GROMACS .gro file of N, CA and C in nm:
model
  336
    1MET      N    1   0.081  -0.118   0.000
    1MET     CA    2   0.000   0.000   0.000
    1MET      C    3   0.086   0.126   0.000
    2LYS      N    4   0.207   0.119   0.056
    2LYS     CA    5   0.293   0.236   0.064
    2LYS      C    6   0.380   0.255  -0.060
    3ALA      N    7   0.368   0.168  -0.157
    3ALA     CA    8   0.449   0.176  -0.279
    3ALA      C    9   0.396   0.279  -0.378
    4TRP      N   10   0.271   0.324  -0.363
    4TRP     CA   11   0.214   0.415  -0.462
    4TRP      C   12   0.288   0.548  -0.472
    5PRO      N   13   0.344   0.607  -0.360
    5PRO     CA   14   0.421   0.731  -0.379
    5PRO      C   15   0.545   0.709  -0.465
    6LEU      N   16   0.609   0.594  -0.452
    6LEU     CA   17   0.727   0.564  -0.533
    6LEU      C   18   0.689   0.550  -0.680
    7VAL      N   19   0.578   0.483  -0.708
    7VAL     CA   20   0.530   0.467  -0.845
    7VAL      C   21   0.497   0.604  -0.904
    8LEU      N   22   0.435   0.690  -0.826
    8LEU     CA   23   0.401   0.826  -0.872
    8LEU      C   24   0.527   0.905  -0.902
    9LEU      N   25   0.628   0.895  -0.817
    9LEU     CA   26   0.754   0.966  -0.837
    9LEU      C   27   0.826   0.917  -0.962
   10VAL      N   28   0.832   0.787  -0.983
   10VAL     CA   29   0.896   0.731  -1.103
   10VAL      C   30   0.821   0.776  -1.228
   11GLY      N   31   0.689   0.777  -1.223
   11GLY     CA   32   0.609   0.823  -1.336
   11GLY      C   33   0.632   0.969  -1.368
   12LEU      N   34   0.651   1.050  -1.265
   12LEU     CA   35   0.678   1.192  -1.285
   12LEU      C   36   0.810   1.212  -1.357
   13PHE      N   37   0.915   1.144  -1.314
   13PHE     CA   38   1.045   1.158  -1.380
   13PHE      C   39   1.045   1.099  -1.520
   14ALA      N   40   0.970   0.994  -1.542
   14ALA     CA   41   0.961   0.935  -1.675
   14ALA      C   42   0.890   1.027  -1.773
   15SER      N   43   0.805   1.115  -1.722
   15SER     CA   44   0.730   1.205  -1.810
   15SER      C   45   0.807   1.331  -1.846
   16LEU      N   46   0.925   1.354  -1.786
   16LEU     CA   47   1.004   1.471  -1.821
   16LEU      C   48   1.055   1.459  -1.964
   17PRO      N   49   1.062   1.570  -2.037
   17PRO     CA   50   1.116   1.564  -2.173
   17PRO      C   51   1.260   1.513  -2.171
   18ALA      N   52   1.297   1.441  -2.276
   18ALA     CA   53   1.433   1.384  -2.283
   18ALA      C   54   1.538   1.492  -2.297
   19HIS      N   55   1.501   1.603  -2.357
   19HIS     CA   56   1.598   1.709  -2.381
   19HIS      C   57   1.564   1.831  -2.297
   20ALA      N   58   1.566   1.811  -2.166
   20ALA     CA   59   1.538   1.918  -2.072
   20ALA      C   60   1.618   1.891  -1.946
   21PHE      N   61   1.638   1.996  -1.867
   21PHE     CA   62   1.697   1.974  -1.736
   21PHE      C   63   1.638   2.072  -1.637
   22ARG      N   64   1.643   2.032  -1.512
   22ARG     CA   65   1.579   2.107  -1.404
   22ARG      C   66   1.680   2.199  -1.337
   23CYS      N   67   1.639   2.325  -1.321
   23CYS     CA   68   1.711   2.424  -1.241
   23CYS      C   69   1.618   2.464  -1.127
   24GLY      N   70   1.641   2.408  -1.010
   24GLY     CA   71   1.550   2.433  -0.900
   24GLY      C   72   1.414   2.374  -0.933
   25THR      N   73   1.313   2.461  -0.943
   25THR     CA   74   1.178   2.414  -0.975
   25THR      C   75   1.141   2.440  -1.121
   26LYS      N   76   1.235   2.492  -1.200
   26LYS     CA   77   1.205   2.527  -1.339
   26LYS      C   78   1.276   2.431  -1.435
   27LEU      N   79   1.220   2.415  -1.555
   27LEU     CA   80   1.278   2.328  -1.657
   27LEU      C   81   1.331   2.411  -1.773
   28VAL      N   82   1.450   2.374  -1.821
   28VAL     CA   83   1.507   2.432  -1.942
   28VAL      C   84   1.483   2.333  -2.054
   29HIS      N   85   1.427   2.381  -2.166
   29HIS     CA   86   1.392   2.296  -2.280
   29HIS      C   87   1.466   2.342  -2.404
   30GLU      N   88   1.479   2.251  -2.500
   30GLU     CA   89   1.524   2.292  -2.633
   30GLU      C   90   1.425   2.394  -2.686
   31GLY      N   91   1.476   2.500  -2.750
   31GLY     CA   92   1.392   2.607  -2.802
   31GLY      C   93   1.386   2.727  -2.710
   32ASP      N   94   1.430   2.715  -2.584
   32ASP     CA   95   1.434   2.829  -2.493
   32ASP      C   96   1.539   2.929  -2.540
   33THR      N   97   1.520   3.056  -2.507
   33THR     CA   98   1.616   3.160  -2.541
   33THR      C   99   1.722   3.172  -2.432
   34ARG      N  100   1.831   3.245  -2.462
   34ARG     CA  101   1.935   3.267  -2.361
   34ARG      C  102   1.878   3.336  -2.238
   35SER      N  103   1.793   3.438  -2.259
   35SER     CA  104   1.738   3.511  -2.144
   35SER      C  105   1.647   3.422  -2.060
   36GLU      N  106   1.574   3.332  -2.123
   36GLU     CA  107   1.490   3.238  -2.046
   36GLU      C  108   1.575   3.145  -1.962
   37VAL      N  109   1.686   3.097  -2.017
   37VAL     CA  110   1.774   3.006  -1.943
   37VAL      C  111   1.838   3.080  -1.826
   38ILE      N  112   1.883   3.204  -1.848
   38ILE     CA  113   1.942   3.281  -1.737
   38ILE      C  114   1.837   3.306  -1.629
   39ALA      N  115   1.713   3.337  -1.668
   39ALA     CA  116   1.607   3.359  -1.569
   39ALA      C  117   1.579   3.232  -1.489
   40LYS      N  118   1.591   3.116  -1.551
   40LYS     CA  119   1.563   2.989  -1.483
   40LYS      C  120   1.682   2.939  -1.401
   41CYS      N  121   1.805   2.958  -1.452
   41CYS     CA  122   1.922   2.894  -1.391
   41CYS      C  123   2.030   2.990  -1.342
   42GLY      N  124   2.023   3.116  -1.379
   42GLY     CA  125   2.130   3.209  -1.345
   42GLY      C  126   2.243   3.200  -1.447
   43GLU      N  127   2.353   3.263  -1.415
   43GLU     CA  128   2.468   3.266  -1.505
   43GLU      C  129   2.539   3.130  -1.505
   44PRO      N  130   2.588   3.086  -1.621
   44PRO     CA  131   2.662   2.958  -1.627
   44PRO      C  132   2.803   2.973  -1.571
   45ALA      N  133   2.865   2.860  -1.541
   45ALA     CA  134   3.003   2.859  -1.492
   45ALA      C  135   3.102   2.888  -1.605
   46GLU      N  136   3.069   2.845  -1.727
   46GLU     CA  137   3.158   2.865  -1.844
   46GLU      C  138   3.074   2.901  -1.965
   47ILE      N  139   3.131   2.985  -2.053
   47ILE     CA  140   3.067   3.018  -2.181
   47ILE      C  141   3.174   3.012  -2.290
   48ASP      N  142   3.144   2.940  -2.397
   48ASP     CA  143   3.231   2.933  -2.515
   48ASP      C  144   3.152   2.989  -2.632
   49GLN      N  145   3.208   3.090  -2.701
   49GLN     CA  146   3.139   3.152  -2.814
   49GLN      C  147   3.219   3.133  -2.941
   50ARG      N  148   3.147   3.108  -3.052
   50ARG     CA  149   3.212   3.098  -3.183
   50ARG      C  150   3.106   3.117  -3.291
   51THR      N  151   3.150   3.118  -3.414
   51THR     CA  152   3.060   3.131  -3.528
   51THR      C  153   3.087   3.015  -3.622
   52ILE      N  154   2.980   2.957  -3.678
   52ILE     CA  155   2.995   2.851  -3.778
   52ILE      C  156   2.926   2.895  -3.907
   53LEU      N  157   2.965   2.833  -4.017
   53LEU     CA  158   2.901   2.857  -4.145
   53LEU      C  159   2.813   2.738  -4.180
   54ARG      N  160   2.691   2.766  -4.225
   54ARG     CA  161   2.603   2.658  -4.271
   54ARG      C  162   2.495   2.716  -4.362
   55ARG      N  163   2.430   2.627  -4.434
   55ARG     CA  164   2.320   2.668  -4.520
   55ARG      C  165   2.204   2.717  -4.433
   56PRO      N  166   2.131   2.819  -4.480
   56PRO     CA  167   2.016   2.866  -4.402
   56PRO      C  168   1.911   2.756  -4.388
   57VAL      N  169   1.851   2.748  -4.270
   57VAL     CA  170   1.748   2.649  -4.241
   57VAL      C  171   1.623   2.722  -4.193
   58PHE      N  172   1.510   2.686  -4.249
   58PHE     CA  173   1.382   2.735  -4.203
   58PHE      C  174   1.300   2.615  -4.158
   59TRP      N  175   1.234   2.628  -4.045
   59TRP     CA  176   1.156   2.518  -3.990
   59TRP      C  177   1.009   2.545  -4.017
   60ILE      N  178   0.944   2.450  -4.082
   60ILE     CA  179   0.802   2.459  -4.110
   60ILE      C  180   0.737   2.331  -4.061
   61ARG      N  181   0.645   2.346  -3.966
   61ARG     CA  182   0.575   2.232  -3.906
   61ARG      C  183   0.670   2.125  -3.855
   62GLY      N  184   0.779   2.170  -3.792
   62GLY     CA  185   0.874   2.077  -3.731
   62GLY      C  186   0.972   2.011  -3.826
   63ARG      N  187   0.973   2.054  -3.953
   63ARG     CA  188   1.065   1.995  -4.050
   63ARG      C  189   1.160   2.101  -4.102
   64PRO      N  190   1.291   2.068  -4.113
   64PRO     CA  191   1.387   2.167  -4.163
   64PRO      C  192   1.385   2.174  -4.316
   65PHE      N  193   1.393   2.295  -4.368
   65PHE     CA  194   1.404   2.318  -4.512
   65PHE      C  195   1.524   2.407  -4.537
   66HIS      N  196   1.616   2.361  -4.623
   66HIS     CA  197   1.734   2.439  -4.658
   66HIS      C  198   1.702   2.522  -4.780
   67VAL      N  199   1.749   2.648  -4.778
   67VAL     CA  200   1.721   2.741  -4.887
   67VAL      C  201   1.854   2.781  -4.951
   68GLY      N  202   1.871   2.749  -5.079
   68GLY     CA  203   1.992   2.789  -5.152
   68GLY      C  204   2.116   2.716  -5.109
   69ASP      N  205   2.226   2.752  -5.175
   69ASP     CA  206   2.355   2.691  -5.146
   69ASP      C  207   2.450   2.784  -5.071
   70ALA      N  208   2.411   2.911  -5.055
   70ALA     CA  209   2.497   3.007  -4.987
   70ALA      C  210   2.509   2.971  -4.839
   71LEU      N  211   2.622   3.003  -4.781
   71LEU     CA  212   2.645   2.978  -4.639
   71LEU      C  213   2.624   3.107  -4.561
   72VAL      N  214   2.571   3.094  -4.441
   72VAL     CA  215   2.551   3.210  -4.354
   72VAL      C  216   2.622   3.184  -4.221
   73ASP      N  217   2.660   3.294  -4.155
   73ASP     CA  218   2.720   3.285  -4.022
   73ASP      C  219   2.611   3.256  -3.919
   74VAL      N  220   2.639   3.161  -3.833
   74VAL     CA  221   2.547   3.127  -3.724
   74VAL      C  222   2.626   3.137  -3.594
   75SER      N  223   2.576   3.219  -3.501
   75SER     CA  224   2.645   3.230  -3.373
   75SER      C  225   2.612   3.109  -3.287
   76VAL      N  226   2.715   3.053  -3.225
   76VAL     CA  227   2.701   2.936  -3.139
   76VAL      C  228   2.761   2.969  -3.003
   77GLU      N  229   2.686   2.940  -2.898
   77GLU     CA  230   2.737   2.953  -2.762
   77GLU      C  231   2.715   2.821  -2.690
   78VAL      N  232   2.814   2.781  -2.613
   78VAL     CA  233   2.802   2.660  -2.532
   78VAL      C  234   2.821   2.702  -2.388
   79TRP      N  235   2.717   2.680  -2.308
   79TRP     CA  236   2.721   2.715  -2.167
   79TRP      C  237   2.731   2.587  -2.084
   80VAL      N  238   2.811   2.593  -1.978
   80VAL     CA  239   2.822   2.480  -1.886
   80VAL      C  240   2.771   2.526  -1.750
   81TYR      N  241   2.676   2.449  -1.696
   81TYR     CA  242   2.623   2.475  -1.563
   81TYR      C  243   2.680   2.373  -1.465
   82ASN      N  244   2.751   2.424  -1.363
   82ASN     CA  245   2.803   2.343  -1.255
   82ASN      C  246   2.701   2.348  -1.143
   83LEU      N  247   2.632   2.240  -1.120
   83LEU     CA  248   2.524   2.237  -1.021
   83LEU      C  249   2.571   2.185  -0.886
   84GLY      N  250   2.703   2.174  -0.868
   84GLY     CA  251   2.758   2.132  -0.739
   84GLY      C  252   2.808   1.989  -0.742
   85PRO      N  253   2.884   1.949  -0.639
   85PRO     CA  254   2.949   1.819  -0.639
   85PRO      C  255   2.854   1.699  -0.627
   86HIS      N  256   2.730   1.722  -0.590
   86HIS     CA  257   2.636   1.611  -0.575
   86HIS      C  258   2.535   1.603  -0.689
   87LYS      N  259   2.554   1.687  -0.792
   87LYS     CA  260   2.464   1.686  -0.907
   87LYS      C  261   2.546   1.684  -1.035
   88LEU      N  262   2.484   1.638  -1.142
   88LEU     CA  263   2.552   1.632  -1.271
   88LEU      C  264   2.551   1.768  -1.337
   89MET      N  265   2.663   1.803  -1.402
   89MET     CA  266   2.672   1.928  -1.475
   89MET      C  267   2.594   1.916  -1.605
   90ARG      N  268   2.558   2.030  -1.663
   90ARG     CA  269   2.486   2.033  -1.790
   90ARG      C  270   2.558   2.124  -1.888
   91ARG      N  271   2.563   2.081  -2.014
   91ARG     CA  272   2.617   2.162  -2.123
   91ARG      C  273   2.499   2.198  -2.213
   92VAL      N  274   2.479   2.329  -2.234
   92VAL     CA  275   2.367   2.379  -2.313
   92VAL      C  276   2.423   2.449  -2.436
   93ARG      N  277   2.382   2.405  -2.555
   93ARG     CA  278   2.430   2.463  -2.681
   93ARG      C  279   2.320   2.550  -2.741
   94PHE      N  280   2.357   2.674  -2.770
   94PHE     CA  281   2.266   2.769  -2.833
   94PHE      C  282   2.311   2.794  -2.976
   95GLU      N  283   2.219   2.801  -3.069
   95GLU     CA  284   2.246   2.846  -3.206
   95GLU      C  285   2.147   2.958  -3.235
   96ASP      N  286   2.200   3.072  -3.278
   96ASP     CA  287   2.118   3.191  -3.302
   96ASP      C  288   2.030   3.225  -3.182
   97GLY      N  289   2.084   3.204  -3.062
   97GLY     CA  290   2.016   3.245  -2.940
   97GLY      C  291   1.914   3.147  -2.885
   98LEU      N  292   1.898   3.029  -2.946
   98LEU     CA  293   1.802   2.930  -2.899
   98LEU      C  294   1.871   2.802  -2.857
   99VAL      N  295   1.821   2.736  -2.752
   99VAL     CA  296   1.877   2.608  -2.708
   99VAL      C  297   1.847   2.503  -2.815
  100VAL      N  298   1.955   2.438  -2.863
  100VAL     CA  299   1.939   2.332  -2.963
  100VAL      C  300   1.984   2.196  -2.910
  101GLU      N  301   2.059   2.196  -2.798
  101GLU     CA  302   2.108   2.069  -2.744
  101GLU      C  303   2.138   2.085  -2.596
  102ILE      N  304   2.103   1.983  -2.519
  102ILE     CA  305   2.134   1.978  -2.377
  102ILE      C  306   2.202   1.846  -2.349
  103GLU      N  307   2.323   1.853  -2.292
  103GLU     CA  308   2.400   1.732  -2.261
  103GLU      C  309   2.421   1.722  -2.111
  104THR      N  310   2.426   1.601  -2.061
  104THR     CA  311   2.457   1.575  -1.922
  104THR      C  312   2.604   1.536  -1.914
  105LEU      N  313   2.677   1.601  -1.824
  105LEU     CA  314   2.819   1.574  -1.805
  105LEU      C  315   2.838   1.501  -1.672
  106GLY      N  316   2.962   1.494  -1.626
  106GLY     CA  317   2.991   1.430  -1.498
  106GLY      C  318   2.948   1.517  -1.381
  107TYR      N  319   2.981   1.472  -1.261
  107TYR     CA  320   2.944   1.546  -1.142
  107TYR      C  321   3.017   1.679  -1.138
  108GLY      N  322   2.951   1.778  -1.079
  108GLY     CA  323   3.007   1.912  -1.067
  108GLY      C  324   3.116   1.917  -0.962
  109TYR      N  325   3.154   2.037  -0.928
  109TYR     CA  326   3.261   2.060  -0.833
  109TYR      C  327   3.224   2.176  -0.742
  110ARG      N  328   3.294   2.186  -0.632
  110ARG     CA  329   3.270   2.295  -0.536
  110ARG      C  330   3.320   2.427  -0.594
  111GLY      N  331   3.258   2.534  -0.550
  111GLY     CA  332   3.307   2.667  -0.587
  111GLY      C  333   3.261   2.713  -0.724
  112GLY      N  334   3.162   2.650  -0.786
  112GLY     CA  335   3.116   2.686  -0.918
  112GLY      C  336   2.996   2.768  -0.913
   0.00000   0.00000   0.00000
């Protein structure tokens, strides 16, 4: 009879999106903006900025469409969140200001 809270908890974690992570009580999702991530998680421990060249992509109904053969500059930022020594760190990749990838890294460290 006391197992139902455990089943409820497992179901809750199973329902979380695969490409999201929790900052306190808030969730960061793919598609969030930089300002939304800062509002949810604060400043990251590390930021790496660069520019890549690629064909322009337009998304229509969830499908990518490439337009032309010309290459355009796309700004890329990779943020690392150190959530402390008892939690896993997260790497968040932004392209043109939107979250496109969230990776789970090893355990964090003190002082981050």
